[in-house]
Amino acid sequence: AVDSRDSLAMALYARCFEWMIMKINSRIKGKDDFKSIGILDIFGFENFEVNRFEQFNINYANEKLQEYFNKHIFSLEQLEYSREGLVWEDIDWIDNGECLDLIEKKLGLLALINEESHFPQATDSTLLEKLHNQHA
């Protein structure tokens, strides 16, 4: 029973992740330079044939580390350079805040998955409905 439960949870999370990627890609396809999205980890983009929920969590943790690095190295250091009157070139970097908000905000993906896991009658359909309602 435990193995079956764990397998079912893993399959549900994998389907949820695939749905998220599909939704994000469908929203950004209008851009001229569109290729596809990926979640950056510190060592580069990982491009697997199929990404599972476990990989999502690894990349999410790395994305948080990247956010911390960007904030402290780029933003705060550049403010310090300006205060000290140093001559330097502005470093333009991409803020990953919107991606992280989608995952971790109050009604973000992780919160909805966690909430749904507390309901005994929860199904993949009820989770999908909540995801559609919050992030259509």
PDB file of C-alpha atoms in Angstrom:
ATOM      1  CA  ALA A   1       0.000   0.000   0.000  1.00  0.00           C
ATOM      2  CA  VAL A   2       2.825   2.397   0.858  1.00  0.00           C
ATOM      3  CA  ASP A   3       4.600   1.709  -2.431  1.00  0.00           C
ATOM      4  CA  SER A   4       1.356   2.175  -4.352  1.00  0.00           C
ATOM      5  CA  ARG A   5       0.671   5.456  -2.566  1.00  0.00           C
ATOM      6  CA  ASP A   6       4.190   6.715  -3.273  1.00  0.00           C
ATOM      7  CA  SER A   7       3.956   5.693  -6.927  1.00  0.00           C
ATOM      8  CA  LEU A   8       0.617   7.435  -7.305  1.00  0.00           C
ATOM      9  CA  ALA A   9       1.954  10.612  -5.668  1.00  0.00           C
ATOM     10  CA  MET A  10       5.028  10.576  -7.909  1.00  0.00           C
ATOM     11  CA  ALA A  11       2.879  10.145 -11.017  1.00  0.00           C
ATOM     12  CA  LEU A  12       0.540  12.959  -9.922  1.00  0.00           C
ATOM     13  CA  TYR A  13       3.425  15.331  -9.267  1.00  0.00           C
ATOM     14  CA  ALA A  14       5.035  14.440 -12.602  1.00  0.00           C
ATOM     15  CA  ARG A  15       1.771  15.188 -14.457  1.00  0.00           C
ATOM     16  CA  CYS A  16       1.415  18.464 -12.546  1.00  0.00           C
ATOM     17  CA  PHE A  17       4.926  19.483 -13.564  1.00  0.00           C
ATOM     18  CA  GLU A  18       4.277  18.619 -17.211  1.00  0.00           C
ATOM     19  CA  TRP A  19       1.064  20.687 -17.081  1.00  0.00           C
ATOM     20  CA  MET A  20       2.908  23.678 -15.579  1.00  0.00           C
ATOM     21  CA  ILE A  21       5.536  23.620 -18.323  1.00  0.00           C
ATOM     22  CA  MET A  22       2.857  23.359 -20.999  1.00  0.00           C
ATOM     23  CA  LYS A  23       0.936  26.327 -19.525  1.00  0.00           C
ATOM     24  CA  ILE A  24       4.043  28.494 -19.221  1.00  0.00           C
ATOM     25  CA  ASN A  25       5.153  27.675 -22.758  1.00  0.00           C
ATOM     26  CA  SER A  26       1.692  28.422 -24.143  1.00  0.00           C
ATOM     27  CA  ARG A  27       1.744  31.860 -22.460  1.00  0.00           C
ATOM     28  CA  ILE A  28       5.151  32.894 -23.824  1.00  0.00           C
ATOM     29  CA  LYS A  29       4.882  31.494 -27.363  1.00  0.00           C
ATOM     30  CA  GLY A  30       3.848  34.905 -28.697  1.00  0.00           C
ATOM     31  CA  LYS A  31       7.365  36.256 -28.313  1.00  0.00           C
ATOM     32  CA  ASP A  32       9.498  36.366 -31.461  1.00  0.00           C
ATOM     33  CA  ASP A  33      12.507  34.711 -29.865  1.00  0.00           C
ATOM     34  CA  PHE A  34      10.524  31.913 -28.175  1.00  0.00           C
ATOM     35  CA  LYS A  35      12.174  28.532 -27.915  1.00  0.00           C
ATOM     36  CA  SER A  36      10.986  26.978 -24.645  1.00  0.00           C
ATOM     37  CA  ILE A  37      11.303  27.558 -20.945  1.00  0.00           C
ATOM     38  CA  GLY A  38      13.659  25.892 -18.554  1.00  0.00           C
ATOM     39  CA  ILE A  39      14.295  26.397 -14.898  1.00  0.00           C
ATOM     40  CA  LEU A  40      17.840  27.575 -14.430  1.00  0.00           C
ATOM     41  CA  ASP A  41      20.087  25.838 -12.007  1.00  0.00           C
ATOM     42  CA  ILE A  42      23.411  27.277 -10.986  1.00  0.00           C
ATOM     43  CA  PHE A  43      25.354  25.083 -13.383  1.00  0.00           C
ATOM     44  CA  GLY A  44      23.168  25.749 -16.410  1.00  0.00           C
ATOM     45  CA  PHE A  45      19.930  24.590 -17.934  1.00  0.00           C
ATOM     46  CA  GLU A  46      18.919  20.999 -17.670  1.00  0.00           C
ATOM     47  CA  ASN A  47      17.032  19.743 -20.667  1.00  0.00           C
ATOM     48  CA  PHE A  48      15.701  16.257 -20.121  1.00  0.00           C
ATOM     49  CA  GLU A  49      13.238  14.450 -22.343  1.00  0.00           C
ATOM     50  CA  VAL A  50      10.866  14.286 -19.359  1.00  0.00           C
ATOM     51  CA  ASN A  51      11.274  16.288 -16.160  1.00  0.00           C
ATOM     52  CA  ARG A  52       9.851  14.728 -13.012  1.00  0.00           C
ATOM     53  CA  PHE A  53       8.723  16.405  -9.813  1.00  0.00           C
ATOM     54  CA  GLU A  54      12.017  15.513  -8.142  1.00  0.00           C
ATOM     55  CA  GLN A  55      13.926  17.424 -10.838  1.00  0.00           C
ATOM     56  CA  PHE A  56      11.534  20.322 -10.406  1.00  0.00           C
ATOM     57  CA  ASN A  57      12.387  20.476  -6.695  1.00  0.00           C
ATOM     58  CA  ILE A  58      16.122  20.334  -7.376  1.00  0.00           C
ATOM     59  CA  ASN A  59      15.862  23.107  -9.954  1.00  0.00           C
ATOM     60  CA  TYR A  60      13.601  25.147  -7.672  1.00  0.00           C
ATOM     61  CA  ALA A  61      16.198  24.992  -4.893  1.00  0.00           C
ATOM     62  CA  ASN A  62      18.892  26.018  -7.335  1.00  0.00           C
ATOM     63  CA  GLU A  63      16.706  28.853  -8.598  1.00  0.00           C
ATOM     64  CA  LYS A  64      16.413  30.153  -5.031  1.00  0.00           C
ATOM     65  CA  LEU A  65      20.197  30.033  -4.712  1.00  0.00           C
ATOM     66  CA  GLN A  66      20.523  31.877  -8.016  1.00  0.00           C
ATOM     67  CA  GLU A  67      18.104  34.553  -6.766  1.00  0.00           C
ATOM     68  CA  TYR A  68      20.179  35.000  -3.610  1.00  0.00           C
ATOM     69  CA  PHE A  69      23.387  35.193  -5.631  1.00  0.00           C
ATOM     70  CA  ASN A  70      21.899  37.739  -8.066  1.00  0.00           C
ATOM     71  CA  LYS A  71      20.555  39.898  -5.288  1.00  0.00           C
ATOM     72  CA  HIS A  72      23.745  39.956  -3.265  1.00  0.00           C
ATOM     73  CA  ILE A  73      26.363  39.945  -5.974  1.00  0.00           C
ATOM     74  CA  PHE A  74      24.744  42.048  -8.670  1.00  0.00           C
ATOM     75  CA  SER A  75      22.268  44.355  -6.936  1.00  0.00           C
ATOM     76  CA  LEU A  76      23.946  45.036  -3.617  1.00  0.00           C
ATOM     77  CA  GLU A  77      27.484  45.200  -5.010  1.00  0.00           C
ATOM     78  CA  GLN A  78      26.418  47.621  -7.741  1.00  0.00           C
ATOM     79  CA  LEU A  79      24.750  49.831  -5.121  1.00  0.00           C
ATOM     80  CA  GLU A  80      27.977  49.795  -3.142  1.00  0.00           C
ATOM     81  CA  TYR A  81      30.015  50.707  -6.230  1.00  0.00           C
ATOM     82  CA  SER A  82      27.700  53.657  -6.870  1.00  0.00           C
ATOM     83  CA  ARG A  83      27.941  54.842  -3.265  1.00  0.00           C
ATOM     84  CA  GLU A  84      31.719  54.694  -3.419  1.00  0.00           C
ATOM     85  CA  GLY A  85      31.784  56.557  -6.735  1.00  0.00           C
ATOM     86  CA  LEU A  86      33.609  53.767  -8.558  1.00  0.00           C
ATOM     87  CA  VAL A  87      33.703  53.706 -12.328  1.00  0.00           C
ATOM     88  CA  TRP A  88      32.082  50.485 -13.526  1.00  0.00           C
ATOM     89  CA  GLU A  89      29.710  49.114 -16.129  1.00  0.00           C
ATOM     90  CA  ASP A  90      26.190  48.214 -15.082  1.00  0.00           C
ATOM     91  CA  ILE A  91      25.659  44.455 -15.116  1.00  0.00           C
ATOM     92  CA  ASP A  92      22.308  43.593 -16.627  1.00  0.00           C
ATOM     93  CA  TRP A  93      20.871  40.387 -15.207  1.00  0.00           C
ATOM     94  CA  ILE A  94      17.531  38.640 -15.467  1.00  0.00           C
ATOM     95  CA  ASP A  95      15.410  38.651 -12.335  1.00  0.00           C
ATOM     96  CA  ASN A  96      13.825  35.251 -11.734  1.00  0.00           C
ATOM     97  CA  GLY A  97      11.278  36.599  -9.235  1.00  0.00           C
ATOM     98  CA  GLU A  98       8.215  35.956 -11.393  1.00  0.00           C
ATOM     99  CA  CYS A  99       9.164  32.311 -11.851  1.00  0.00           C
ATOM    100  CA  LEU A 100       9.728  31.911  -8.120  1.00  0.00           C
ATOM    101  CA  ASP A 101       6.445  33.698  -7.306  1.00  0.00           C
ATOM    102  CA  LEU A 102       4.537  31.235  -9.486  1.00  0.00           C
ATOM    103  CA  ILE A 103       6.055  28.389  -7.510  1.00  0.00           C
ATOM    104  CA  GLU A 104       6.122  29.742  -3.959  1.00  0.00           C
ATOM    105  CA  LYS A 105       3.688  32.634  -3.497  1.00  0.00           C
ATOM    106  CA  LYS A 106       0.690  32.335  -1.176  1.00  0.00           C
ATOM    107  CA  LEU A 107      -1.445  30.542  -3.777  1.00  0.00           C
ATOM    108  CA  GLY A 108       1.496  29.280  -5.806  1.00  0.00           C
ATOM    109  CA  LEU A 109       2.001  25.807  -7.157  1.00  0.00           C
ATOM    110  CA  LEU A 110       3.594  24.324  -4.050  1.00  0.00           C
ATOM    111  CA  ALA A 111       0.945  25.806  -1.747  1.00  0.00           C
ATOM    112  CA  LEU A 112      -1.859  24.402  -3.899  1.00  0.00           C
ATOM    113  CA  ILE A 113      -0.267  20.963  -4.052  1.00  0.00           C
ATOM    114  CA  ASN A 114       0.220  21.016  -0.285  1.00  0.00           C
ATOM    115  CA  GLU A 115      -3.362  22.180   0.323  1.00  0.00           C
ATOM    116  CA  GLU A 116      -4.799  19.541  -1.952  1.00  0.00           C
ATOM    117  CA  SER A 117      -2.799  16.790  -0.263  1.00  0.00           C
ATOM    118  CA  HIS A 118      -4.679  17.481   2.997  1.00  0.00           C
ATOM    119  CA  PHE A 119      -8.110  16.675   1.534  1.00  0.00           C
ATOM    120  CA  PRO A 120      -9.103  12.989   1.694  1.00  0.00           C
ATOM    121  CA  GLN A 121     -11.260  13.233  -1.445  1.00  0.00           C
ATOM    122  CA  ALA A 122      -8.612  15.121  -3.441  1.00  0.00           C
ATOM    123  CA  THR A 123      -7.926  13.876  -6.939  1.00  0.00           C
ATOM    124  CA  ASP A 124      -5.702  14.938  -9.776  1.00  0.00           C
ATOM    125  CA  SER A 125      -8.793  16.616 -11.270  1.00  0.00           C
ATOM    126  CA  THR A 126      -9.447  18.706  -8.153  1.00  0.00           C
ATOM    127  CA  LEU A 127      -5.802  19.781  -8.065  1.00  0.00           C
ATOM    128  CA  LEU A 128      -5.910  20.618 -11.765  1.00  0.00           C
ATOM    129  CA  GLU A 129      -9.062  22.691 -11.223  1.00  0.00           C
ATOM    130  CA  LYS A 130      -7.347  24.692  -8.463  1.00  0.00           C
ATOM    131  CA  LEU A 131      -4.291  25.225 -10.643  1.00  0.00           C
ATOM    132  CA  HIS A 132      -6.495  26.422 -13.511  1.00  0.00           C
ATOM    133  CA  ASN A 133      -8.437  28.770 -11.215  1.00  0.00           C
ATOM    134  CA  GLN A 134      -5.296  30.380  -9.790  1.00  0.00           C
ATOM    135  CA  HIS A 135      -2.952  30.300 -12.788  1.00  0.00           C
ATOM    136  CA  ALA A 136      -5.095  30.089 -15.906  1.00  0.00           C
TER     137      ALA A 136
END
